[in-house]
mmCIF file of C-alpha atoms in Angstrom:
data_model
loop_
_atom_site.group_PDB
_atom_site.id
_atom_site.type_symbol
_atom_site.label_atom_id
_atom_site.label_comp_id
_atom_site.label_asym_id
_atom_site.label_seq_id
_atom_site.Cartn_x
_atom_site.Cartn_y
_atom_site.Cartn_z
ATOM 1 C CA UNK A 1 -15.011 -25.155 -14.514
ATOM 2 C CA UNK A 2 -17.501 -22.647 -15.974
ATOM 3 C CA UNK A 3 -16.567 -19.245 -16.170
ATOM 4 C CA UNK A 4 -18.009 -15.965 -16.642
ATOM 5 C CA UNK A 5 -19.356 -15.468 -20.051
ATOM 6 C CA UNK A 6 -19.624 -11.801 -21.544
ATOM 7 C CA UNK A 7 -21.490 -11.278 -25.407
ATOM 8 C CA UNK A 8 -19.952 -9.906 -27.743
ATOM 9 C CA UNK A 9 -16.229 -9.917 -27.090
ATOM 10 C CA UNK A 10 -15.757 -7.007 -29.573
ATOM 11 C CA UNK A 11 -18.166 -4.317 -30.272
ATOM 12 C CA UNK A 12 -18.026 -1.063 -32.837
ATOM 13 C CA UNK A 13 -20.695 1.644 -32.934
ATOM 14 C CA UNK A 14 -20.960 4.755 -33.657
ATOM 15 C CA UNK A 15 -21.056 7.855 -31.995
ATOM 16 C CA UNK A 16 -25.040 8.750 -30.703
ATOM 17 C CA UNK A 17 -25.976 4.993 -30.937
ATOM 18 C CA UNK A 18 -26.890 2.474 -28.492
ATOM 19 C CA UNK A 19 -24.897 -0.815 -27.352
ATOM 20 C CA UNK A 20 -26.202 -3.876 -25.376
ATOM 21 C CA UNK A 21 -23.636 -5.928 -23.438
ATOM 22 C CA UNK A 22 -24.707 -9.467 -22.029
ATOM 23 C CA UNK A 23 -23.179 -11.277 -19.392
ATOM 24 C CA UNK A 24 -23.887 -14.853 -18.023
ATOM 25 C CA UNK A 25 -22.827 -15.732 -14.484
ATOM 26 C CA UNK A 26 -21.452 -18.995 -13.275
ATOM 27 C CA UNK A 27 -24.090 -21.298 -12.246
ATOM 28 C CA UNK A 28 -25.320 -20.786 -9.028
ATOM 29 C CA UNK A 29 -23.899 -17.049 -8.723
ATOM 30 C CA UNK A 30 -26.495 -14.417 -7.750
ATOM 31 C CA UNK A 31 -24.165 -11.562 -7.689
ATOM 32 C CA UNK A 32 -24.013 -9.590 -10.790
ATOM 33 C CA UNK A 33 -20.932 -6.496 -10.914
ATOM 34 C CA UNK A 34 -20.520 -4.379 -13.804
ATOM 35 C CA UNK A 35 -16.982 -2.527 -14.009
ATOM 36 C CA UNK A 36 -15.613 0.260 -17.006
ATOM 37 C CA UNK A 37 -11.841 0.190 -17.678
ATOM 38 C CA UNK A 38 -10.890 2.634 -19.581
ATOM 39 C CA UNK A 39 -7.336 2.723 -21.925
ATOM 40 C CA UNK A 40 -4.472 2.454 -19.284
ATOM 41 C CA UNK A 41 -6.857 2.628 -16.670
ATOM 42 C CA UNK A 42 -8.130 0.533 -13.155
ATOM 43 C CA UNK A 43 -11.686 -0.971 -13.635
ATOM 44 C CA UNK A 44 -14.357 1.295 -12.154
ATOM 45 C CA UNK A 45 -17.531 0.000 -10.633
ATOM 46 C CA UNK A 46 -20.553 0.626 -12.627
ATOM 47 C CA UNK A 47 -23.806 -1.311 -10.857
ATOM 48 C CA UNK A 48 -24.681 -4.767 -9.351
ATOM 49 C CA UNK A 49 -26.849 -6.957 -9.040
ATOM 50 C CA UNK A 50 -27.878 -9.075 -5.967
ATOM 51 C CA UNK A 51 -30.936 -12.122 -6.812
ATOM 52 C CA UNK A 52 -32.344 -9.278 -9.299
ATOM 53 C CA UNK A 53 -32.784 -6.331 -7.363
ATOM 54 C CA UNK A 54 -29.493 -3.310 -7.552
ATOM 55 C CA UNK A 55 -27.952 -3.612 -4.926
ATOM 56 C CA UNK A 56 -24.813 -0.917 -5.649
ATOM 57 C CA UNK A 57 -24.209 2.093 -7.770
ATOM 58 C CA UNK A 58 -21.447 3.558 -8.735
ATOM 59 C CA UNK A 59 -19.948 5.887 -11.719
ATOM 60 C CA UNK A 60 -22.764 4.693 -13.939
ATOM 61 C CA UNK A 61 -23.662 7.450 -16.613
ATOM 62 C CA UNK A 62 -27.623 8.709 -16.702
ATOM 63 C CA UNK A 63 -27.298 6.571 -20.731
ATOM 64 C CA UNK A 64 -26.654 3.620 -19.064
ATOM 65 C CA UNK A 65 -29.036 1.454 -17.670
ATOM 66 C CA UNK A 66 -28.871 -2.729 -16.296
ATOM 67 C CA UNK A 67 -31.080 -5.012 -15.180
ATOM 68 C CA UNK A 68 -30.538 -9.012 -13.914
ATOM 69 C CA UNK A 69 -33.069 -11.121 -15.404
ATOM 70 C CA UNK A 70 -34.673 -14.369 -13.691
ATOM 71 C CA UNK A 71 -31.853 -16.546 -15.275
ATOM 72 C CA UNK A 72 -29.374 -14.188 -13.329
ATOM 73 C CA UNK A 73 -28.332 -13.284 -16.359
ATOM 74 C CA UNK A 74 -27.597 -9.168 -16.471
ATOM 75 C CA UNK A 75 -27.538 -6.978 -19.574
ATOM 76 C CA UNK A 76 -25.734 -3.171 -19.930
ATOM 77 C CA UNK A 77 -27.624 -0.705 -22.093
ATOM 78 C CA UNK A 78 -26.051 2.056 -23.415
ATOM 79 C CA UNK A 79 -27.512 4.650 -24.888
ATOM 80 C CA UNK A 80 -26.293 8.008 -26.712
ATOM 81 C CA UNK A 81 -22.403 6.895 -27.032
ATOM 82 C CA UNK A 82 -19.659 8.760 -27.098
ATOM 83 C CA UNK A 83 -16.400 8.694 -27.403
ATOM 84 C CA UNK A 84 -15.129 8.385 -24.233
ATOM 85 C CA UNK A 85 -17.435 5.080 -23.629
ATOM 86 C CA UNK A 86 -14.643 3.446 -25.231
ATOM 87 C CA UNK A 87 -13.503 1.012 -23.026
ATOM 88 C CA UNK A 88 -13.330 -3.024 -21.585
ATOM 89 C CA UNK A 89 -16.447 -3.857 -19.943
ATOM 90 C CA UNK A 90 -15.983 -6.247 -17.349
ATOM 91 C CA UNK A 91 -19.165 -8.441 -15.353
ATOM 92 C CA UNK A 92 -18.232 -10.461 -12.651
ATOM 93 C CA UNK A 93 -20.444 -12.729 -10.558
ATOM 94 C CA UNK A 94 -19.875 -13.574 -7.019
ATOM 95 C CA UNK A 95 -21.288 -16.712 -5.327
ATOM 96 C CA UNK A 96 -24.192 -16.926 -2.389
ATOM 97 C CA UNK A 97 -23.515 -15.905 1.039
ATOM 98 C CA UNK A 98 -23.906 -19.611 2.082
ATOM 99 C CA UNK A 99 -20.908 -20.975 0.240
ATOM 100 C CA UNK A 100 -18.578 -19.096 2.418
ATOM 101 C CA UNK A 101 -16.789 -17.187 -0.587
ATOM 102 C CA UNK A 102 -19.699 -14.398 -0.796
ATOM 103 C CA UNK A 103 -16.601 -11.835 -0.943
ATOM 104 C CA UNK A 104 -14.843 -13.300 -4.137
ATOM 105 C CA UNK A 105 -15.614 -11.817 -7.867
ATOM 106 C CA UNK A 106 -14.870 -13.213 -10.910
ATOM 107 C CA UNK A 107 -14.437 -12.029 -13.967
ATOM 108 C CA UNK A 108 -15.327 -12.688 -17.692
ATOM 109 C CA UNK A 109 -13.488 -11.971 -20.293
ATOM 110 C CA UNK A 110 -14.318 -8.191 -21.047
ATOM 111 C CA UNK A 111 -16.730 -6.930 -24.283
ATOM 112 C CA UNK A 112 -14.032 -4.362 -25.734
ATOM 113 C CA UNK A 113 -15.998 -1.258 -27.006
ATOM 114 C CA UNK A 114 -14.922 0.811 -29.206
ATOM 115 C CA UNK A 115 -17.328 4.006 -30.123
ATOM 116 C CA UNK A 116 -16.104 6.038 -33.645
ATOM 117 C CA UNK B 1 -12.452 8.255 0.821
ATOM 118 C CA UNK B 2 -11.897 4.671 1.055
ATOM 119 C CA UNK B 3 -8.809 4.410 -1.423
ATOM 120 C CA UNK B 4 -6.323 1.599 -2.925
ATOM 121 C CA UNK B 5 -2.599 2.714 -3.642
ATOM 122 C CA UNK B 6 -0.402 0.740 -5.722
ATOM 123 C CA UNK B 7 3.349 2.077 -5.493
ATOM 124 C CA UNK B 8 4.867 2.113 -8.785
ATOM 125 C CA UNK B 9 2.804 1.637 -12.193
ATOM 126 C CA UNK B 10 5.895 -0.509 -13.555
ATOM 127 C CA UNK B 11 8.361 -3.094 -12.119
ATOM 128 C CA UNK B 12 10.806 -4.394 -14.098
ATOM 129 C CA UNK B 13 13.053 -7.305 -12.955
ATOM 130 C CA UNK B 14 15.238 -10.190 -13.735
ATOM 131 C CA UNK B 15 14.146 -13.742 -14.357
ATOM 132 C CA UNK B 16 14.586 -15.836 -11.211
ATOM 133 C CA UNK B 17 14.824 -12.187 -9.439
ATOM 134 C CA UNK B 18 12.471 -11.651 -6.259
ATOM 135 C CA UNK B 19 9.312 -9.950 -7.162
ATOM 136 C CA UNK B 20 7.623 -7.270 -4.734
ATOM 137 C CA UNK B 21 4.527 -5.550 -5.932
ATOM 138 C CA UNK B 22 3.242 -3.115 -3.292
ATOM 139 C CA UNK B 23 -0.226 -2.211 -2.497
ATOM 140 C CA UNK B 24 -1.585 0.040 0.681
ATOM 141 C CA UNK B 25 -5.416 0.861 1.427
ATOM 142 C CA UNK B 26 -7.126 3.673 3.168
ATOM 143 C CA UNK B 27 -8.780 1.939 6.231
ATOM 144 C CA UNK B 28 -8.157 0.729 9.520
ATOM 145 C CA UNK B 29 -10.593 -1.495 9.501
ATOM 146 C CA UNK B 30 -9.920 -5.283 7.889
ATOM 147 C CA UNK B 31 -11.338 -5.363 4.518
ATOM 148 C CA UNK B 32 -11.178 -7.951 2.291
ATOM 149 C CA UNK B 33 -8.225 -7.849 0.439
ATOM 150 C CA UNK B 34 -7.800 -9.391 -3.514
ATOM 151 C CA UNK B 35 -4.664 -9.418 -6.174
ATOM 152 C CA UNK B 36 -5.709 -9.913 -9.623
ATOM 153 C CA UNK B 37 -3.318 -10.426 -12.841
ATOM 154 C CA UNK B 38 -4.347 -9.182 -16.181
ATOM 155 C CA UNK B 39 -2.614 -10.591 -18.920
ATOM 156 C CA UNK B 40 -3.146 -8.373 -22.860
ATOM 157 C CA UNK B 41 -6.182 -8.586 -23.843
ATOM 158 C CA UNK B 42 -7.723 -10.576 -21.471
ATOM 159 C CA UNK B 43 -9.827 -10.675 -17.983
ATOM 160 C CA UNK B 44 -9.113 -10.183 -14.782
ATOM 161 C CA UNK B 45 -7.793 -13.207 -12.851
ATOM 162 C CA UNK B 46 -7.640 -13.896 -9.304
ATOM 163 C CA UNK B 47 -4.182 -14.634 -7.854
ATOM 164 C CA UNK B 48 -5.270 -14.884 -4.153
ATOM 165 C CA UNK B 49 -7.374 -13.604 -1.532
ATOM 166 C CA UNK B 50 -7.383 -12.031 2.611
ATOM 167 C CA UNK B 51 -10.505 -12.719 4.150
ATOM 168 C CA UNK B 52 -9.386 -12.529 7.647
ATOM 169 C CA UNK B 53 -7.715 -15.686 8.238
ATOM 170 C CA UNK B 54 -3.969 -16.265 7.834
ATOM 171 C CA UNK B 55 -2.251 -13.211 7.305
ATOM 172 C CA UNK B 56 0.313 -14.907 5.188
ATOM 173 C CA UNK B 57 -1.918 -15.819 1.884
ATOM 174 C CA UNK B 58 -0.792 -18.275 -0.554
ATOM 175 C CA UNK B 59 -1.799 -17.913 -4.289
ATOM 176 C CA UNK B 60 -1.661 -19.219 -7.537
ATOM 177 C CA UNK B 61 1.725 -19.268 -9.954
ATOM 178 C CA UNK B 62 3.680 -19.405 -6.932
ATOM 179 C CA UNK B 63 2.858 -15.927 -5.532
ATOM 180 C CA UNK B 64 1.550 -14.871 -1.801
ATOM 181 C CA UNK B 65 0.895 -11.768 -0.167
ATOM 182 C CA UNK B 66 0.891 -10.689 3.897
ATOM 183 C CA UNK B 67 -1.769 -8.459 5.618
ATOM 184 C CA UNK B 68 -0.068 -6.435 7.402
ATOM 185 C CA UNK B 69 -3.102 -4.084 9.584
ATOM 186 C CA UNK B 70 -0.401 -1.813 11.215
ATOM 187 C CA UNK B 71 0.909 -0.732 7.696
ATOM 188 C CA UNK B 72 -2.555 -0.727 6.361
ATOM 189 C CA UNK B 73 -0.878 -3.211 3.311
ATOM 190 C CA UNK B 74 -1.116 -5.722 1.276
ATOM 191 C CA UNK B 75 2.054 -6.263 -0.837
ATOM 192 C CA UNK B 76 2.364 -9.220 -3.179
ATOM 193 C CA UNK B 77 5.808 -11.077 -3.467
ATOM 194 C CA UNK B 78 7.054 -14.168 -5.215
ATOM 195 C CA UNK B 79 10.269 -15.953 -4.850
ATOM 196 C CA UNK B 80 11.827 -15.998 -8.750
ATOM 197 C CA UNK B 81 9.897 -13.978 -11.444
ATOM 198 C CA UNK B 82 8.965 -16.321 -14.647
ATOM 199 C CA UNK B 83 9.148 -14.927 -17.861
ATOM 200 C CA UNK B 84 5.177 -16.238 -18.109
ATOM 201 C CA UNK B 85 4.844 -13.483 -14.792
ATOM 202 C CA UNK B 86 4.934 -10.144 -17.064
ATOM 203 C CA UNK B 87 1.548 -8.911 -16.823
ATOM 204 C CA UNK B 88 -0.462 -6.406 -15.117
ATOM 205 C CA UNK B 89 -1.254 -6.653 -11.311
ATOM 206 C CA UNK B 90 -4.097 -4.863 -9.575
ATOM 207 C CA UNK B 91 -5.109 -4.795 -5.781
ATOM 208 C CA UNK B 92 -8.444 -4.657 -5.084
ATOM 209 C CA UNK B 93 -10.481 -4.170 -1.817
ATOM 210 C CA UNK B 94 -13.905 -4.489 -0.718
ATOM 211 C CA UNK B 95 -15.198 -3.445 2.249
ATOM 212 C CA UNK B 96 -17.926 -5.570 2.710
ATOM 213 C CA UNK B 97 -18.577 -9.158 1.741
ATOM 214 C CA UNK B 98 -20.340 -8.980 -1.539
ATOM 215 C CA UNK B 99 -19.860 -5.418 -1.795
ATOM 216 C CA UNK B 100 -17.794 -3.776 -5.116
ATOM 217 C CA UNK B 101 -14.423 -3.907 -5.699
ATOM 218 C CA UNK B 102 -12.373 -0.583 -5.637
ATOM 219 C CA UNK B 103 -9.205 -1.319 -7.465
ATOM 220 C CA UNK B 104 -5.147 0.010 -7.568
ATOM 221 C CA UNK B 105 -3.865 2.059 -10.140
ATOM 222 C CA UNK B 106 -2.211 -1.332 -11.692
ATOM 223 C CA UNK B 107 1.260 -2.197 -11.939
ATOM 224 C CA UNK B 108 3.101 -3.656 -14.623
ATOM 225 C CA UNK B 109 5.763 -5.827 -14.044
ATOM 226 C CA UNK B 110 8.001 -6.596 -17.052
ATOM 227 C CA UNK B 111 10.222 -9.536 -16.448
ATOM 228 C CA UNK B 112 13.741 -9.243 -18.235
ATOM 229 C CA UNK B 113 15.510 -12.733 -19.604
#
């Protein structure tokens, strides 16, 4: 079955510069989540993403910005890094209301940042 | 605040031992209830699900957890650990359907030969 697919799986910048994480849902999800786990940590939730429009906000930094595109595809800017925006970025993608399983995420595989 | 406690950040126990991972949320009211394993350096997969059904919830790998309401809990059990079983565990809940997930602390359970 497809899964959740999340570009690139490893990422190095440095500090001050910008990233751009991509993440591709399964087909037919229109649910978008964005969560930050940081070293030794539980994931945080950062934004979603309901059929394009945000539909939730959480502990997203001012730097950061997202956006679902018309493929339902989302992307994670981040701007001015620092240090401490080292961490696994998770995107998840839940399925439509009508499918009965609205309430279930899953996950990709993570884009590991690393800022120096 | 709506909150997710997961009592102890590591469980150790014996192969073929019971396994007991314990997990308690903030609200009275039903939420929707998740476990998720996370082996190194990898995602976050789903081991089962409460969505207000049976109480009892069977999973993959062998593992199920009970809603208990009165005890506001959630704890996750399986029969005989597995070597294969020593990962990290994380509760989750969500308090509306399609809403974000707030997650546990984490637990680690190391699984001894």
């Amino acid at each position: 079955a497809a899964g959740v697919i999340q570009s690139p799986r490893h990422l190095i910048k440095e500090k001050r510069e910008t990233a751009t994480l991509k993440c591709y849902p399964i087909p037919r999800h229109d649910t978008v989540y964005w969560y930050q786990q940081g070293p030794g940590q539980d994931p945080q939730f950062l934004i979603s993403f309901y059929e394009k429009m945000q539909s939730d906000k959480g502990s997203i930094p001012d730097r950061f910005s997202a956006q679902q595109f018309s493929d339902y595809h989302s992307e994670l800017n981040m701007s001015s890094l620092e240090l401490g925006d080292s961490a696994l970025y998770f995107c998840a993608s839940s399925p439509p209301g009508s499918g009965g399983n609205q309430e279930t995420q899953y996950f990709g595989p993570g884009t590991r940042l690393l800022v120096l | 605040a709506q909150s997710v406690t997961q009592l102890g950040s590591h469980v150790s126990v014996s192969e073929g031992a019971l396994v007991l991972l314990r997990c308690n949320y903030s609200s009275s009211v039903p939420p929707y209830l998740f476990w998720y394993v996370q082996y190194p350096n990898q995602g976050l997969q789903l081991l089962l699900k409460y969505t207000s059904a049976a109480t009892l919830v069977k999973g993959i790998n062998g593992f199920e957890a009970e809603f208990k309401k009165s005890e506001t809990s959630f704890h996750l059990t399986k029969p005989s650990a597995h070597m294969s079983d020593a990962a990290e565990y994380f509760c989750a809940v969500s308090w509306t359907q399609g809403g974000k997930l707030i997650f546990g602390q984490g637990t680690e359970l190391s699984v001894k030969p």
